[in-house]
Coordinates of C-alpha atoms in Angstrom, one line a residue:
Chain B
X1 CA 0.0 0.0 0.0
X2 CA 1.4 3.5 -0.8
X3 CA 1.0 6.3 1.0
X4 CA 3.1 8.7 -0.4
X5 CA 1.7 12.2 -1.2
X6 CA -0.9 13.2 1.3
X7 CA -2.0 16.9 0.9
X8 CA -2.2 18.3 4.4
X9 CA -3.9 21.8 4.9
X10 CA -1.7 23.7 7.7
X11 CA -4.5 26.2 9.6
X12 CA -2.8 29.6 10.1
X13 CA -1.9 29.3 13.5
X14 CA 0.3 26.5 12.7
X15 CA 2.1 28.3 9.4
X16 CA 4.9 29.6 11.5
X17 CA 6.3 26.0 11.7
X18 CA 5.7 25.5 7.7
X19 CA 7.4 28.9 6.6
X20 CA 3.8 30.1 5.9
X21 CA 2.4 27.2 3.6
X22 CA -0.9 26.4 3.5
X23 CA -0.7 23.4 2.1
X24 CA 2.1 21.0 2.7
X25 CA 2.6 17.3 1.7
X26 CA 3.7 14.6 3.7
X27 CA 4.0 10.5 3.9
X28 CA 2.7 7.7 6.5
X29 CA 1.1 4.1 6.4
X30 CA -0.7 5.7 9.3
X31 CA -2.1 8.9 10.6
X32 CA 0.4 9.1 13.3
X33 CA 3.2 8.2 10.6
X34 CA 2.2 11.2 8.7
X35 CA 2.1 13.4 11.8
X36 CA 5.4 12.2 12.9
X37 CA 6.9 12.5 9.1
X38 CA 5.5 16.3 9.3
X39 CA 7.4 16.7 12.5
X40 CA 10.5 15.6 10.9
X41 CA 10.3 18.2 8.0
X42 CA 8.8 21.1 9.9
X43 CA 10.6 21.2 13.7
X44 CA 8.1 21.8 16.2
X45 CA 4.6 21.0 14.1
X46 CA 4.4 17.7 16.0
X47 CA 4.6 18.9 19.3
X48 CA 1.4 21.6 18.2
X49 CA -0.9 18.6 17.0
X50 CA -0.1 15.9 19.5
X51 CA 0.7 15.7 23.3
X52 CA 1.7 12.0 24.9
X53 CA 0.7 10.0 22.1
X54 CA -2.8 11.6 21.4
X55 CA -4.4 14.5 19.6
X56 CA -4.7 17.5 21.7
X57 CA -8.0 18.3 22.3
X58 CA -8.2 21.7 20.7
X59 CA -6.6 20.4 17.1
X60 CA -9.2 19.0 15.3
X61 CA -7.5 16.8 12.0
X62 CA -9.9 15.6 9.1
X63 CA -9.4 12.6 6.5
X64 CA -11.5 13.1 3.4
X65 CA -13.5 15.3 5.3
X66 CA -13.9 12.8 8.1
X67 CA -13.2 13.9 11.7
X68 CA -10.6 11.1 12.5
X69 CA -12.2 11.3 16.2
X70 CA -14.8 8.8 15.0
X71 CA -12.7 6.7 12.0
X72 CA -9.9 5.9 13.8
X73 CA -8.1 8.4 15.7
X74 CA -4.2 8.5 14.9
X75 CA -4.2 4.7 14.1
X76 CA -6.3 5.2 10.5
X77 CA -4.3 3.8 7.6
X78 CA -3.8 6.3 5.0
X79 CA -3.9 6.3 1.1
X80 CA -2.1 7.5 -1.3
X81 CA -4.3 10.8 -2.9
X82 CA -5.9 11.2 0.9
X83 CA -6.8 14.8 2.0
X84 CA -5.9 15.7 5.6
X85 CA -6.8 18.6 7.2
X86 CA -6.1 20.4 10.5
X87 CA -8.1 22.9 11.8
X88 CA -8.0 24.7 15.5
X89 CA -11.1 23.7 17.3
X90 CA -13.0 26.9 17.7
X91 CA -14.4 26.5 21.5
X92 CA -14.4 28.1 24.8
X93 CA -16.6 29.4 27.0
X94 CA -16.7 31.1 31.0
X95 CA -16.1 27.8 32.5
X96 CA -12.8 28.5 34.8
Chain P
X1 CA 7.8 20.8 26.3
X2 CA 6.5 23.7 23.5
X3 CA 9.3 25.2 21.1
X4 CA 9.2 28.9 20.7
X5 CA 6.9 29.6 17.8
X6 CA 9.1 30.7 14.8
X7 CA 9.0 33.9 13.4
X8 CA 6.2 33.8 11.2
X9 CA 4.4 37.7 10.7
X10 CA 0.4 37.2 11.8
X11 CA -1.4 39.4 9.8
X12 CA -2.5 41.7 12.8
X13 CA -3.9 44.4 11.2
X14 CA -4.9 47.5 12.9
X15 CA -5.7 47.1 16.8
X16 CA -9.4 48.1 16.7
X17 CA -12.6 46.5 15.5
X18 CA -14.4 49.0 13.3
X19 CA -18.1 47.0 13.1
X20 CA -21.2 48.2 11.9
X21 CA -24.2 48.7 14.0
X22 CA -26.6 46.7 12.3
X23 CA -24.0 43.3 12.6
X24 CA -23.2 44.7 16.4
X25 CA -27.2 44.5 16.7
X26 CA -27.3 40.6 14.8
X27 CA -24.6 39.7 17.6
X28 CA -26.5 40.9 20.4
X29 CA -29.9 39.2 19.0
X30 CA -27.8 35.9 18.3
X31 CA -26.7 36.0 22.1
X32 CA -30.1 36.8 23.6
X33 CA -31.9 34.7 22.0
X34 CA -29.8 31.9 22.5
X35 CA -29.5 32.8 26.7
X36 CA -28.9 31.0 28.8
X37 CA -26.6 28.5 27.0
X38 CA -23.6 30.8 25.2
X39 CA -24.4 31.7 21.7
X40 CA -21.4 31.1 18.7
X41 CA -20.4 32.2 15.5
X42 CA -18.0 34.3 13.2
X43 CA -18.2 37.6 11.3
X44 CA -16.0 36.7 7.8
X45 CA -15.1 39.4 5.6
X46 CA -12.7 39.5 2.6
X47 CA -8.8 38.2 3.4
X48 CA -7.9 41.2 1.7
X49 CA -9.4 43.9 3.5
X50 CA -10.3 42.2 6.8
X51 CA -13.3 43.9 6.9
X52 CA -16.3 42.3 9.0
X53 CA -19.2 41.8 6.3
X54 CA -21.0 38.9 7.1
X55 CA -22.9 37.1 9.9
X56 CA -22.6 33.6 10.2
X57 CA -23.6 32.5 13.4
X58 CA -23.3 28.9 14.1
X59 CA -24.3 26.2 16.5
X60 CA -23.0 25.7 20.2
X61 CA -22.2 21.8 19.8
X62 CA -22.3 22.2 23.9
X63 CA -25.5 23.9 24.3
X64 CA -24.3 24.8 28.1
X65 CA -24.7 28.3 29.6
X66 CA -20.1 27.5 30.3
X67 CA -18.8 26.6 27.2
X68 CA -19.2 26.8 23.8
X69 CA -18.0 25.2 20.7
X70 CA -18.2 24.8 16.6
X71 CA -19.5 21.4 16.1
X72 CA -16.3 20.1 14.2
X73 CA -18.2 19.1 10.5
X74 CA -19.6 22.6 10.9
X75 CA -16.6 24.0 11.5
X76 CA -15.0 22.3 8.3
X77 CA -17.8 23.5 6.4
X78 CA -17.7 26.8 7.3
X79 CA -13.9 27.2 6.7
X80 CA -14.4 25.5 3.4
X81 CA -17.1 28.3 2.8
X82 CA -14.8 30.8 3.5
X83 CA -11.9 29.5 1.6
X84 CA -13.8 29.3 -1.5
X85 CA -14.9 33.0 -1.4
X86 CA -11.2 34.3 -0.3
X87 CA -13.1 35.1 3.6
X88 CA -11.9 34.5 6.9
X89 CA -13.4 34.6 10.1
X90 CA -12.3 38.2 10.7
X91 CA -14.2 38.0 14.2
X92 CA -14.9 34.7 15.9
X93 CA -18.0 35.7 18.7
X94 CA -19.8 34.2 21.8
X95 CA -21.5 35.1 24.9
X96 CA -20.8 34.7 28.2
X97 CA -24.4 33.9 30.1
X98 CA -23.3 35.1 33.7
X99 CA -19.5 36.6 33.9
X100 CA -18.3 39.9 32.2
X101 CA -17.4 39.9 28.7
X102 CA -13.7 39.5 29.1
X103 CA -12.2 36.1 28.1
X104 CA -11.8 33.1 30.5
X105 CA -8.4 30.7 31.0
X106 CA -10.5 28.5 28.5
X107 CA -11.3 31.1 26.0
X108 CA -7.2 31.6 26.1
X109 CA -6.5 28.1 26.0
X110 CA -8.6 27.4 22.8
X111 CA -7.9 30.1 21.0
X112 CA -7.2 29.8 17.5
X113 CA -6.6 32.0 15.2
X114 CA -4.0 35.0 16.1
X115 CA -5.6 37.0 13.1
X116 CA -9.2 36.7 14.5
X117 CA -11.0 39.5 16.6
X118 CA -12.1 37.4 19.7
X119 CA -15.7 38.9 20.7
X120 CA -17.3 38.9 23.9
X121 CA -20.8 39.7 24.9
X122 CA -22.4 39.9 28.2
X123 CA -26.0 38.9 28.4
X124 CA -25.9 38.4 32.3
X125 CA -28.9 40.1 34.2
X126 CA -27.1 42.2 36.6
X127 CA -25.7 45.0 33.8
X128 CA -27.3 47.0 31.6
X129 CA -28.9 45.2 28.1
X130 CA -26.1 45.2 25.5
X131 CA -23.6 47.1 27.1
X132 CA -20.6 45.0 27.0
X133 CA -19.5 43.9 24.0
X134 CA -15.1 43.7 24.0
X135 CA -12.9 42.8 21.7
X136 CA -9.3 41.4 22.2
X137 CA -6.1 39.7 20.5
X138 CA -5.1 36.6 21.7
X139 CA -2.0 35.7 20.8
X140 CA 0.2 32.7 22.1
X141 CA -1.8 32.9 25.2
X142 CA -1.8 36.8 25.5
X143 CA -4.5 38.8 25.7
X144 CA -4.8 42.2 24.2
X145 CA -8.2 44.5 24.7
X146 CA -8.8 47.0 21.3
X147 CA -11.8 49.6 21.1
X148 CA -14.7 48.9 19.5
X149 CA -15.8 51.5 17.2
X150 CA -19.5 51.1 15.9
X151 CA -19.5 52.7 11.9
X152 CA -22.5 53.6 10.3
X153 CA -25.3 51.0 9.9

């Protein structure tokens, strides 16, 4: 299976780590592969999406338009010609 | 352990939100109406001007009178919607039911988008009817207030 190629959209509060792309393209069997392969070519993206092994809670990542919170989580196997997207939850509230 | 951010310019802009009064007015109605659980939404304009044009106010996924937030396939949508008609969310709204209009350690912690105008309204019963409504920055955690100005209608 290849999974070479996978167009990820960078939200702007992530485009300091990607010299200001918007989209950038990356490579991974998995959806953590990818992560960590985006990690490797732009220092310090990894550390914005994920926190001890998991999403954070406030990044919310799409596959084909699917919110990979309900297809898989970081463990969804990837395609060649996939669409990833990552998008800041928008959220808050007076709560604390 | 966070890396310092690199240096990437945010598109700032000028630190005020000029707003019009009849999209100040839909803000307020969109918060009332929606008391006591915290009404949502964004005000896009044109990525070229940053101008605040259009109303689009969107579902609190929470529905709780504490926190608020874009249900995430309407959140794709919407950014999608923007995308395709060169917007973005030049000012990302909601309401806070019972505390001031000033934003909380979760409004920090989630915050998004440095180019956004972060909106707060008051609808709690113990002030005047629609007479806070703040804008601020928030930037890597800091939190800047700007005037509002209200232009035209």
């Amino acid at each position: 299976m290849s999974s070479s190629g996978i167009e990820v959209r960078i939200p702007t509060i992530l485009r300091p780590f990607t010299a200001g792309a918007k989209i950038v393209t990356g490579e991974g069997a998995t959806l953590r592969d990818l992560i960590a392969d985006l990690g490797k070519q732009f220092t310090g993206l990894e550390e914005r999406i994920m926190e001890n092994g998991a999403l954070l809670r406030f990044i919310n990542v799409y596959v084909n338009d699917e919110d990979v919170r309900f297809i898989g989580g970081l463990d969804l196997a990837l395609n060649a010609g996939d669409k990833v997207t990552i998008l800041p939850a928008v959220a808050g509230g007076a709560s604390k | 352990m966070r890396r310092p951010v690199p240096m990437y310019p945010f598109t700032l802009g000028a630190m005020v939100l000029r707003i019009s009064a009849s999209l100040a007015r839909a803000l307020w109605e969109h918060s009332e109406k929606e008391h006591p659980i915290e009404a949502c939404g964004v005000i896009a304009g044109l990525a070229a001007d940053r101008a605040p044009t259009r109303h689009i106010p969107m579902e609190n996924s929470a529905y709780s009178p504490t926190f608020y937030e874009f249900e995430s396939k309407a959140l794709l949508a919407l950014y999608r919607e923007l995308d395709d008609r060169d917007e973005v969310p030049v000012v990302i709204y909601h309401s806070h039911t019972s505390t001031e209009a000033y934003p909380s350690r979760t409004d920090i912690a989630y915050a998004g988008e440095p180019e956004a105008h972060y909106v707060l309204l008051s609808t709690r019963e113990e002030i005047a009817s629609r007479s806070e409504l703040r804008s601020f920055r928030i930037v890597d955690g800091v939190v800047t207030e700007e005037p509002v100005e209200i232009i035209g209608d």
